[in-house]
Short mmCIF file of C-alpha atoms and ligand atoms in Angstrom, two decimals:
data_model
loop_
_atom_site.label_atom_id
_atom_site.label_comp_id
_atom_site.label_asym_id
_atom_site.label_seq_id
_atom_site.Cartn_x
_atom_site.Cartn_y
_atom_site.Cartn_z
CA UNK A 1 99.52 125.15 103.81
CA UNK A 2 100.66 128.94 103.04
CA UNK A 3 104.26 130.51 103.21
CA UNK A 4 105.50 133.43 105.21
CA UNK A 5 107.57 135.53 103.12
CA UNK A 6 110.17 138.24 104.41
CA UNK A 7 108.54 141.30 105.12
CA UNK A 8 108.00 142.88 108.55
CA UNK A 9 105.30 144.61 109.29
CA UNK A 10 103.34 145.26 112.22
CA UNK A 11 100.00 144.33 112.51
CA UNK A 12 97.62 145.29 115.78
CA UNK A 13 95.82 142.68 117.02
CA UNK A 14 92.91 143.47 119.47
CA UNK A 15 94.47 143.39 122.84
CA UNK A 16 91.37 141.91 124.97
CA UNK A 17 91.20 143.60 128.01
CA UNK A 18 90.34 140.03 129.52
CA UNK A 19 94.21 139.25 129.12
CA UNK A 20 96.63 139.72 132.51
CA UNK A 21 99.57 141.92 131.72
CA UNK A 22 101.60 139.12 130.71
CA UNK A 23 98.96 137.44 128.57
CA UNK A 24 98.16 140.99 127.17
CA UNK A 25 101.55 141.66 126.78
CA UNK A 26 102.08 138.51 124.59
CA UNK A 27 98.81 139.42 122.89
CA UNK A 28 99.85 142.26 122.40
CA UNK A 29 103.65 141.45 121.20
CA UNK A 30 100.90 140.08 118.30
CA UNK A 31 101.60 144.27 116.98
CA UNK A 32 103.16 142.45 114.43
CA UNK A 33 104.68 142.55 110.89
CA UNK A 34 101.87 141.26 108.83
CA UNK A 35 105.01 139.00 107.68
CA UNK A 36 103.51 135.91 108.06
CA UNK A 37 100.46 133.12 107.65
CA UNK A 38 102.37 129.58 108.12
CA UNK A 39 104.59 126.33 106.96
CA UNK A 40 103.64 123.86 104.15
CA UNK A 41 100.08 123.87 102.86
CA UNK A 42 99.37 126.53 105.80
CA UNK A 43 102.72 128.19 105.00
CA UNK A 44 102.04 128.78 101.56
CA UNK A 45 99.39 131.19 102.29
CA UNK A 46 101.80 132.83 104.93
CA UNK A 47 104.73 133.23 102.90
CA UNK A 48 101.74 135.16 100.04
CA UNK A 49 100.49 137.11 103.38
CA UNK A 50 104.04 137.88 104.36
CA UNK A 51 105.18 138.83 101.26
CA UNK A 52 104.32 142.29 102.12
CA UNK A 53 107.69 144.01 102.42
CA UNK A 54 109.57 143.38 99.15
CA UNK A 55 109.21 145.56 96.68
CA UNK A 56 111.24 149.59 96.95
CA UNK A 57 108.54 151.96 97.71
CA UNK A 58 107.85 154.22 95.06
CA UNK A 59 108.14 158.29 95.68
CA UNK A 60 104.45 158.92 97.69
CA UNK A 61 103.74 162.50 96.31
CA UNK A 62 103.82 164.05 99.57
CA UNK A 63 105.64 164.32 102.68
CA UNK A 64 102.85 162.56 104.93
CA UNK A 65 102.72 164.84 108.21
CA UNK A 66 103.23 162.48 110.86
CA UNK A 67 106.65 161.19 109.13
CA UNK A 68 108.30 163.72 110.50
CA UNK A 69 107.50 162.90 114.03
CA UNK A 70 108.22 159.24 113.45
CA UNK A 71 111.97 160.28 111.92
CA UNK A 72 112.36 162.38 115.20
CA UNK A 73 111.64 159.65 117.64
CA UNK A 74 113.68 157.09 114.94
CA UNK A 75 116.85 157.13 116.40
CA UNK A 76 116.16 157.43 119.95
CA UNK A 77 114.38 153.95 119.54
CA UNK A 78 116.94 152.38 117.82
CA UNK A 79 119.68 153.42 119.94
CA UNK A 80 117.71 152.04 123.41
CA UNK A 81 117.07 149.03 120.91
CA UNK A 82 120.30 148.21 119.87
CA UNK A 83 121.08 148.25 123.54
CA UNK A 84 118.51 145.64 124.67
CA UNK A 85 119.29 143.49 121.44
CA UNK A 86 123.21 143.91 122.09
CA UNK A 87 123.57 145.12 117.99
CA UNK A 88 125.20 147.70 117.26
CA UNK A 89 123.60 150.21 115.18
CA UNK A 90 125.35 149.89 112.00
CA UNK A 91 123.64 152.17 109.92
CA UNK A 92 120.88 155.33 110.55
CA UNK A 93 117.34 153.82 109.53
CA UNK A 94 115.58 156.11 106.96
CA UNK A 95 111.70 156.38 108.13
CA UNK A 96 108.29 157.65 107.95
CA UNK A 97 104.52 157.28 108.46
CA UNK A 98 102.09 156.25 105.44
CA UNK A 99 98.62 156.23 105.12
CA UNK A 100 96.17 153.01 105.34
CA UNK A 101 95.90 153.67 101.08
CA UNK A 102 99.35 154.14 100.66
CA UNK A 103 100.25 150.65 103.07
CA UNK A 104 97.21 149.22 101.38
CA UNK A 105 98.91 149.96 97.70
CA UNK A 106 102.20 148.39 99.50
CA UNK A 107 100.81 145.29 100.29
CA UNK A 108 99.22 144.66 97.16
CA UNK A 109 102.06 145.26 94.97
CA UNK A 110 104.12 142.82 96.79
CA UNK A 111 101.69 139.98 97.05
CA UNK A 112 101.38 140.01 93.23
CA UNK A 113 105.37 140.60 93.26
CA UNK A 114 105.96 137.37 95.72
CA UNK A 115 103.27 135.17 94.72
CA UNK A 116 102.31 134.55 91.08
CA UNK A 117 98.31 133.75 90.84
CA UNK A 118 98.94 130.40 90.31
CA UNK A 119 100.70 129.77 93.37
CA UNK A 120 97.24 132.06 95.11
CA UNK A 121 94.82 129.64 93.59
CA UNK A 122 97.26 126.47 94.50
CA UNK A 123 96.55 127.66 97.89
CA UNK A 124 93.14 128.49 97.90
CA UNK A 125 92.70 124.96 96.38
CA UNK A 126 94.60 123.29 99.47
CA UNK A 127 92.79 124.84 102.03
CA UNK A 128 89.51 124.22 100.39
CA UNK A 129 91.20 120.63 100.09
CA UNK A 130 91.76 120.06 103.46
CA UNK A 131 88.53 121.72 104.65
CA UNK A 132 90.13 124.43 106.25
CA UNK A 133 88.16 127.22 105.29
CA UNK A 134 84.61 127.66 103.22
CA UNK A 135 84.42 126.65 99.51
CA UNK A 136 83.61 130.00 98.78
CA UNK A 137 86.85 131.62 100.19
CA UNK A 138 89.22 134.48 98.15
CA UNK A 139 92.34 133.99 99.47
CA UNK A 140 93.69 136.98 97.20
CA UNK A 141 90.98 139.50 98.71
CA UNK A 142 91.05 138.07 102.07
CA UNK A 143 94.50 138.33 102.71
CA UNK A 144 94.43 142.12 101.59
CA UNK A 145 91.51 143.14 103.76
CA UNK A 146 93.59 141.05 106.87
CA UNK A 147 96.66 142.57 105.59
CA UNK A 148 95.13 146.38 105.46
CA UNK A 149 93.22 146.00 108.59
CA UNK A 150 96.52 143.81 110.88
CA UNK A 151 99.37 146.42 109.49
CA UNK A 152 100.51 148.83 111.91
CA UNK A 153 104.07 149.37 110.48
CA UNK A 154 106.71 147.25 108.50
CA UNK A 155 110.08 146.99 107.56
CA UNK A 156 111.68 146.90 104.52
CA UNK A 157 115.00 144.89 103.64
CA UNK A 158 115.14 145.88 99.85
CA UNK A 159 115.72 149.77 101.10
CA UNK A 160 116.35 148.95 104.75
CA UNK A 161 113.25 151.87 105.66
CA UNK A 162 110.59 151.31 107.80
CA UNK A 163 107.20 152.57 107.99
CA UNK A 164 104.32 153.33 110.54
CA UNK A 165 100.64 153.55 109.83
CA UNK A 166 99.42 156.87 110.17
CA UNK A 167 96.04 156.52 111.90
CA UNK A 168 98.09 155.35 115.53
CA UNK A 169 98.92 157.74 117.82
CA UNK A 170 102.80 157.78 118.20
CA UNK A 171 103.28 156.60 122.14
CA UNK A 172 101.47 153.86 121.51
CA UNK A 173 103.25 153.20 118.21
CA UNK A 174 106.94 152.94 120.35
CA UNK A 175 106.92 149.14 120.61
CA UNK A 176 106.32 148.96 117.53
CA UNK A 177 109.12 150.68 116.11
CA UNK A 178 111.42 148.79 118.87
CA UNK A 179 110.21 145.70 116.65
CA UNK A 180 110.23 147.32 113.39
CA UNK A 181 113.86 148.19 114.14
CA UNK A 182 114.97 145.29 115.49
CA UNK A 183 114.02 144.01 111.82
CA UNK A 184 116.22 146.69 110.79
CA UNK A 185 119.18 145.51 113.30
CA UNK A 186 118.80 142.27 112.17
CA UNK A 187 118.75 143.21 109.17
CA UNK A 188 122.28 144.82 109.36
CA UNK A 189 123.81 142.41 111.02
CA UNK A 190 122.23 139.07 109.43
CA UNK A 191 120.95 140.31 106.51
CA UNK A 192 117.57 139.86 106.37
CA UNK A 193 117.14 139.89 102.14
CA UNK A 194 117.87 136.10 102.01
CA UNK A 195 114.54 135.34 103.74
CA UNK A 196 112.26 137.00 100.78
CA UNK A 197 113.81 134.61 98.15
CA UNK A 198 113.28 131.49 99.75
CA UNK A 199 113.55 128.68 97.90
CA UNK A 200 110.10 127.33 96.93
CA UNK A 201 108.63 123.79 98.08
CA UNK A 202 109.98 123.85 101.62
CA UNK A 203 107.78 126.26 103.47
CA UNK A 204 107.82 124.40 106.44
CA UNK A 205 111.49 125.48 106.82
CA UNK A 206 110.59 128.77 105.77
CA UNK A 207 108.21 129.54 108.61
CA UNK A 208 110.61 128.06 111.05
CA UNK A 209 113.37 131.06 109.91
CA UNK A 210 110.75 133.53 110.01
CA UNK A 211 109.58 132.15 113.71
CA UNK A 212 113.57 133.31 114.60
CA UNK A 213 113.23 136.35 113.10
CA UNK A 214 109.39 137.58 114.96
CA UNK A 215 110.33 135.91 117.62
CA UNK A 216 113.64 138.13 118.26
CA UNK A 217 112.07 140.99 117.02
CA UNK A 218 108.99 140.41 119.76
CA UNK A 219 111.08 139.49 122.43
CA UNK A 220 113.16 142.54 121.88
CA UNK A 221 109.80 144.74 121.54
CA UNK A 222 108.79 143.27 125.06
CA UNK A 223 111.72 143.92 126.91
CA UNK A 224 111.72 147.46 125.59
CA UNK A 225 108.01 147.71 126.71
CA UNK A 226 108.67 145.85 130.47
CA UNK A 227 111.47 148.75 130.92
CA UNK A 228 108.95 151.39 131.24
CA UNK A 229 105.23 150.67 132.09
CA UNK A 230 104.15 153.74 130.82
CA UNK A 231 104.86 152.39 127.56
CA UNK A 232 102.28 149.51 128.63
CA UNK A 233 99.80 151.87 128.74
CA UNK A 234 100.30 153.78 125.99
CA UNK A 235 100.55 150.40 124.04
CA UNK A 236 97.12 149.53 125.37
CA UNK A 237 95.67 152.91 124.93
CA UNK A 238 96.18 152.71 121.22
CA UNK A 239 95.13 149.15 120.75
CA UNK A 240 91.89 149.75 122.28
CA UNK A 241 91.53 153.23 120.13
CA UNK A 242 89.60 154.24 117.39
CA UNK A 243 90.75 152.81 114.06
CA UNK A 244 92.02 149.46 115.88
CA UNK A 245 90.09 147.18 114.35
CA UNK A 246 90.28 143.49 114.58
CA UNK A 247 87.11 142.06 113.09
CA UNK A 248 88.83 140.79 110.17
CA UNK A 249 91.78 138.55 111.65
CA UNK A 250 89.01 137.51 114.21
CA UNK A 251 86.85 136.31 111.66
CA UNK A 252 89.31 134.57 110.04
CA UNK A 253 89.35 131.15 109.15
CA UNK A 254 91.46 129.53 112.29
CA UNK A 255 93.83 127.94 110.91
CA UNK A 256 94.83 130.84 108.95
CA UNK A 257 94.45 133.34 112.15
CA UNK A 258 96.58 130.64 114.10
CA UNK A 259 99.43 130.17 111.72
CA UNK A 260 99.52 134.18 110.68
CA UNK A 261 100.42 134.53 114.73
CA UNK A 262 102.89 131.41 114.70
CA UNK A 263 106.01 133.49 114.20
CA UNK A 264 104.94 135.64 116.99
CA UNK A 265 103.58 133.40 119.75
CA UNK A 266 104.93 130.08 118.81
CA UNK A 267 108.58 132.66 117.79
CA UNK A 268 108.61 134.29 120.53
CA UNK A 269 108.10 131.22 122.83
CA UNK A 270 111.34 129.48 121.38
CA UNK A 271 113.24 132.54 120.79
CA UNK A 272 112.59 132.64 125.07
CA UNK A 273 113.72 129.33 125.78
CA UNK A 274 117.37 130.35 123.40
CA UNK A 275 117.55 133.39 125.29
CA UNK A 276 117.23 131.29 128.43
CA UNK A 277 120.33 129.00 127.78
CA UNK A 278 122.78 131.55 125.90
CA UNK A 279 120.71 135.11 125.88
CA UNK A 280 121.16 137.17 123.02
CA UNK A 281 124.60 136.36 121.16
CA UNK A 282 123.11 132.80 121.47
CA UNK A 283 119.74 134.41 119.32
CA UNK A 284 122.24 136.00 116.94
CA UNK A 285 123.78 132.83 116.58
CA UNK A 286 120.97 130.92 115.52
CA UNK A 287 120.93 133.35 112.74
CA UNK A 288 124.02 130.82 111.35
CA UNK A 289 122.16 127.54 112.31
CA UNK A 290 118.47 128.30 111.49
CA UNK A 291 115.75 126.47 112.98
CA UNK A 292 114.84 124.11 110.05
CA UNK A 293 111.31 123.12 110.83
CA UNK A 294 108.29 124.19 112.62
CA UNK A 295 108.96 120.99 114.43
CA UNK A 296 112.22 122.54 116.29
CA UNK A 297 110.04 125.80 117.01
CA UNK A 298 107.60 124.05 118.77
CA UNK A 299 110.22 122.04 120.39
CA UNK A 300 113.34 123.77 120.93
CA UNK A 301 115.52 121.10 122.05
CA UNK A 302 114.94 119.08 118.89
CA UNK A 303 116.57 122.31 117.84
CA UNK A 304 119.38 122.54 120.29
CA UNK A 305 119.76 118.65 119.28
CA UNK A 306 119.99 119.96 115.39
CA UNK A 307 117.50 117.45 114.73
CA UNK A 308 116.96 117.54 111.12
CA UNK A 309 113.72 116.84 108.98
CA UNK A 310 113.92 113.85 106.90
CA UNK A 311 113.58 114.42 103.07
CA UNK A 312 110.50 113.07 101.98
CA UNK A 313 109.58 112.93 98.21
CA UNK A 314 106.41 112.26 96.13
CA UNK A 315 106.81 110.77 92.93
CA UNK A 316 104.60 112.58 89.58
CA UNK A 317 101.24 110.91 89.90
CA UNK A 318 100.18 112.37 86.54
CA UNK A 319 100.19 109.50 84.51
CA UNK A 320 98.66 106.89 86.58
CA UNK A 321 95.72 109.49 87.69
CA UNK A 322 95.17 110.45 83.77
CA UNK A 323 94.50 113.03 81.21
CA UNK A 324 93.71 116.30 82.34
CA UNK A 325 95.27 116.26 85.31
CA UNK A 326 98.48 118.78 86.76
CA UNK A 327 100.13 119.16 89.38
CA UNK A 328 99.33 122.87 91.11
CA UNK A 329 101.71 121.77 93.96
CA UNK A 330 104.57 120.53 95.91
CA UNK A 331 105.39 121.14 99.59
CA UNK A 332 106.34 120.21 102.75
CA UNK A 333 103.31 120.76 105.51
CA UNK A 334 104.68 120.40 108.85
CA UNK A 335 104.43 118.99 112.58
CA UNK A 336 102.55 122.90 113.07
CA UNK A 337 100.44 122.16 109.69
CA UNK A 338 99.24 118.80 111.12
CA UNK A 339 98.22 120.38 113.79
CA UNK A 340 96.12 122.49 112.37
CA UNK A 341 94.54 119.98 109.59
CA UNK A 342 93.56 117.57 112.94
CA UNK A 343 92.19 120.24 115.46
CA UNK A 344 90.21 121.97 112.73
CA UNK A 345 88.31 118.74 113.40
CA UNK A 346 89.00 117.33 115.64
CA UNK A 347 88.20 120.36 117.84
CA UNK A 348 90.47 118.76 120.99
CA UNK A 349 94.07 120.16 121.18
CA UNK A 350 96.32 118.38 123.36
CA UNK A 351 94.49 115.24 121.48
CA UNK A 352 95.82 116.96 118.10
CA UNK A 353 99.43 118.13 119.37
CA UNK A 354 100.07 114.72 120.74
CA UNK A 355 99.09 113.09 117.28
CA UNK A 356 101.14 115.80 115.17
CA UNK A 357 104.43 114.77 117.91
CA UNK A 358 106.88 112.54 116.53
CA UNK A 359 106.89 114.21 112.66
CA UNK A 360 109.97 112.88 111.29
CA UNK A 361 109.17 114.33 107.51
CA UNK A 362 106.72 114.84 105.06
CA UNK A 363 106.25 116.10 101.60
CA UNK A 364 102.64 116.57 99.76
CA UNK A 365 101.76 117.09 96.12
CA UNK A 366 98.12 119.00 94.98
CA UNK A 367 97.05 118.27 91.53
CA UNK A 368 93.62 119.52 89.81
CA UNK A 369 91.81 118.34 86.89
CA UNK A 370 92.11 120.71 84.29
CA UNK A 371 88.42 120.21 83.08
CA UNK A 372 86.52 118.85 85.85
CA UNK A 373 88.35 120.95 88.52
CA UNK A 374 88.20 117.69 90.62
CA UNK A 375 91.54 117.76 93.07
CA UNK A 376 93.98 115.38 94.70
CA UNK A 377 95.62 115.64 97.53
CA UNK A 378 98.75 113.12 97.70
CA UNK A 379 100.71 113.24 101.55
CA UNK A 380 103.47 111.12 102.32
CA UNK A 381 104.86 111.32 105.69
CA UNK A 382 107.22 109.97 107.84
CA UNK A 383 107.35 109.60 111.66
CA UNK A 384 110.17 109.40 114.71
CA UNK A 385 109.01 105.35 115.42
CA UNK A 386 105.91 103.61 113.81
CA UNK A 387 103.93 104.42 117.19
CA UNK A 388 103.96 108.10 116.22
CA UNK A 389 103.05 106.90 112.90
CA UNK A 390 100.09 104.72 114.10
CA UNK A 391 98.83 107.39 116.68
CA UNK A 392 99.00 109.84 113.23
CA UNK A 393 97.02 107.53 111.17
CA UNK A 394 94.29 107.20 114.12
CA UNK A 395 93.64 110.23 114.67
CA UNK A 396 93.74 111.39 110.67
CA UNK A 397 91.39 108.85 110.31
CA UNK A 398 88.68 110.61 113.14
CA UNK A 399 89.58 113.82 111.64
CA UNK A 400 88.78 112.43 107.99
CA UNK A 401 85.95 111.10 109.24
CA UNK A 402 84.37 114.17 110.25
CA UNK A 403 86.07 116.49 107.45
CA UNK A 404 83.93 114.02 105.03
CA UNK A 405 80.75 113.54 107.17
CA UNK A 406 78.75 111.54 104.46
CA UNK A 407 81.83 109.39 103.51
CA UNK A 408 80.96 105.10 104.02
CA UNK A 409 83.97 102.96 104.29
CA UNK A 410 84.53 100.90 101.04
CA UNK A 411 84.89 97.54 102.23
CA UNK A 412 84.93 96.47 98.41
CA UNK A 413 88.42 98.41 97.96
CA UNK A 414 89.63 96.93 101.42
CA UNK A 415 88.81 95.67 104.63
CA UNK A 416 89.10 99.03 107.48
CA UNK A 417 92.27 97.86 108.77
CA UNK A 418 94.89 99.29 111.69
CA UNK A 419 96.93 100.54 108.91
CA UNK A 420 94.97 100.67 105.72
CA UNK A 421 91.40 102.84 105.14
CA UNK A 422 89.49 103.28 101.76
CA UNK A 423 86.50 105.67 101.53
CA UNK A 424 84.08 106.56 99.01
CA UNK A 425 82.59 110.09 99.58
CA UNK A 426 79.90 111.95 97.95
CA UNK A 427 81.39 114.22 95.03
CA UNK A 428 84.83 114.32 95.75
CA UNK A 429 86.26 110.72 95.25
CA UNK A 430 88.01 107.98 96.99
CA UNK A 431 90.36 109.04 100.58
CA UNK A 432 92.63 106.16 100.93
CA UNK A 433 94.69 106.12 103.65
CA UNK A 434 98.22 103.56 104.19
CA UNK A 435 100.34 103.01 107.16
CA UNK A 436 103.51 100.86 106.38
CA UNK A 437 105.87 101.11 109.78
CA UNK A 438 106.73 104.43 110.66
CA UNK A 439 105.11 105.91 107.51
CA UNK A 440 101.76 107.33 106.74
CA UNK A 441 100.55 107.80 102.78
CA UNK A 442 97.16 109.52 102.50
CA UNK A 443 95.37 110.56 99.44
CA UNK A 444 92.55 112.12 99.32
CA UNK A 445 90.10 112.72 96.00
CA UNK A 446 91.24 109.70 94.23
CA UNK A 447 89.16 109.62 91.07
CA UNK A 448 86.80 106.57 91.25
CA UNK A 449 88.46 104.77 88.05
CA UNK A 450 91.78 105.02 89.21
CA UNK A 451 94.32 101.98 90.42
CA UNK A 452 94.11 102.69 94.25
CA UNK A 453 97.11 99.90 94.68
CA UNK A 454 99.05 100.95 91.75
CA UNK A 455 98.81 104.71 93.38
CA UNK A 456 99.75 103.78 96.45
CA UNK A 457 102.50 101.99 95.87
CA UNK A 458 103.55 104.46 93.86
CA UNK A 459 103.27 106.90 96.82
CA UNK A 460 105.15 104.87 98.99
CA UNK A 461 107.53 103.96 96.75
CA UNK A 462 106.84 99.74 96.72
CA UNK A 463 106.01 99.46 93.37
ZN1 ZN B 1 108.12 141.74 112.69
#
């Protein structure tokens, strides 16, 4: 599932006025840069939705009116930030405001930039794949309109400026810019560049860096807000104001809502608990030592422990599925992705989180038929002890169960075993499904005519 990819904007999110401060607060620390939509399959789409900030802004014809307001309040910001983030301003931070079209143009020039339309329909395909949003979704579109709607200001690494949107009033606009310039803090100290050209096929690890990097920056923006409750107000003021929509990232598929928010909320939650053992120089530390995993975000002292992700590989598949077929794909998903492939079905979350615990490692591989458009999904994971790997397979085989409602179980292929299930659904081919000790392989849309065993084994490397 989708990437995040470095660019920091801000998006609004709707702060509901049913949220306490704190709640509302952390909703509203969800201002965010529209930098990311999440790790592995999930992650992929991120690192296209978060790929936002790349490109150098060409000239805009004309000076927009409220830049010059932004530029005045600039430096007073970053000063006060530097001072909560203990960074020291290294350089002045060129800024302005921009209009929804001119943000709008911004955003689409650098998802085309970041993600080639092959890697957008490799997405698209996933998702649809794992059922995780309708078969008639445009990622493409969707992530512009979410983009357009979500932005509220971003930051720029390629030519360190950052930018506000236009239509919010400036007071309530503050925290952002304490975010948006704690991007630009970060970026002078840590350099933020080497985020945007992430190596490809690890997006897991990807959205783990950028959890660091929203995190800080939200952590910084909340301190900055808790200093002066005014600034509260102001901040709820203009969330709640005309122009703030949120219908879009509301009606968003969940799993795509969920993991765009990840770096934020999930970021900002382990971002806290670092801040709670070494405060900040231990953050800017972690800037050396990056969380590698979305595993370690969600459970910081597997990070503290430096507990890495095992290496997990999937061999081609090509030959033994046939003609016709390529290979669109090749990623690593993620404990977070897991999560969200199991509770979009299995609707019950501690149920999900539980089964998702104890990821060791994983790697999957999405190939498409060329002329029937028919798609395989290949997964090979690996878990902490084979108990995590046998409460996995259970509860992938309830979600599969539901994700392919008019699937029967094909006894023919093999007996429904504790660690082996074959099903034959309607339309979209075989899901087999292989536990061999602490190691999960799942493939789902297995052409009918093709060696199950031989493919496996393949998979799992025991042939
Ligand atoms: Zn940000």
């Amino acid at each position: 599932m989708s990437r995040v990819s470095a660019d920091y904007k801000s998006e609004r999110l709707e702060m509901s006025k049913r949220n306490k401060m704190p709640g509302a607060l952390k909703r509203c620390a969800a201002l965010l840069c529209a930098v990311a939509l999440a790790g592995g399959l999930l992650a992929t789409g991120a690192r296209q939705a978060a790929a936002q900030v790349a490109a150098p802004q060409r000239p805009t014809a004309a000076v927009n009116p409220r830049s010059a307001s932004v530029v005045a309040a600039t430096s007073e910001v970053l000063k006060e930030t530097g001072e909560i983030r203990q960074l020291g301003v290294l350089r002045a931070v060129k800024s302005g405001a921009q209009s929804r079209a001119e943000i709008e143009r911004m955003l689409v020039r650098n998802l085309d930039e970041q993600s080639t339309p092959a890697e957008l329909h490799a997405s698209e395909v996933a998702l649809k794949k794992l059922g995780l949003v309708p078969a008639d979704f445009q990622f493409r579109s969707f992530l512009i309109e979410l983009l357009t709607e979500q932005v509220a200001g971003y930051y720029e690494p390629k030519t360190q400026e950052f930018y506000l949107a236009d239509w919010i009033d400036l007071d309530g606009q503050q925290p952002v810019m304490a975010h948006e310039l704690t991007h630009a803090l970060q970026d002078q100290h840590f350099n933020l560049l080497r985020f945007s050209k992430w190596p490809k096929g690890d997006s897991d690890a990807e959205l783990a860096a950028h959890a660091l990097v929203e995190g800080d920056a939200t952590l910084v923006m909340t301190f900055y807000v808790m200093r002066d409750l005014k600034r509260v107000a102001a901040m709820m003021k203009s969330a709640n104001a005309e122009g703030a929509s949120s219908e879009k990232i509301e009606r968003a598929p969940r799993a795509i809502r969920e993991s765009l928010l990840f770096p934020y909320k999930q970021g900002m939650d382990f971002v806290s608990q670092v801040y709670r053992r070494g405060g900040w120089p231990l953050i800017s530390e972690a800037y050396k030592a990056l969380p590698q995993s979305s595993e370690q975000i969600l459970h910081p002292e597997k990070y503290f422990a430096r507990e890495a992700p095992v290496k997990v590989d999937v061999p081609e598949l090509a030959e033994l599925l046939g003609k016709n077929w390529t290979r669109l794909d090749y990623d690593v998903n993620g404990e977070w992705s897991y999560f969200q492939i199991l509770d979009e079905y299995l609707r019950a979350e501690k149920e999900s989180q539980k089964a998702a615990a104890g990821w060791g490692g994983d790697r999957f591989a999405l190939y498409e038929n060329r002329t029937t458009r028919n798609v395989l999904l290949a997964q090979l994971t690996a878990w902490d002890t084979a108990t995590d790997a046998a409460e996995f397979f259970d509860a992938y085989v309830r979600r599969t169960e539901r994700r392919y409602k008019d699937a029967i179980a094909d006894t023919r292929a093999s007996v429904p075993t504790e660690t082996r299930r074959v099903w034959r659904t309607t339309g979209e081919g075989l899901v087999v499904m292989e536990r061999q000790g602490a190691r999960v392989a799942i493939l789902e849309g297995v052409p009918e005519k093709t060696n199950v065993s031989a493919l496996l084994k393949k998979v799992l490397g025991t042939s």
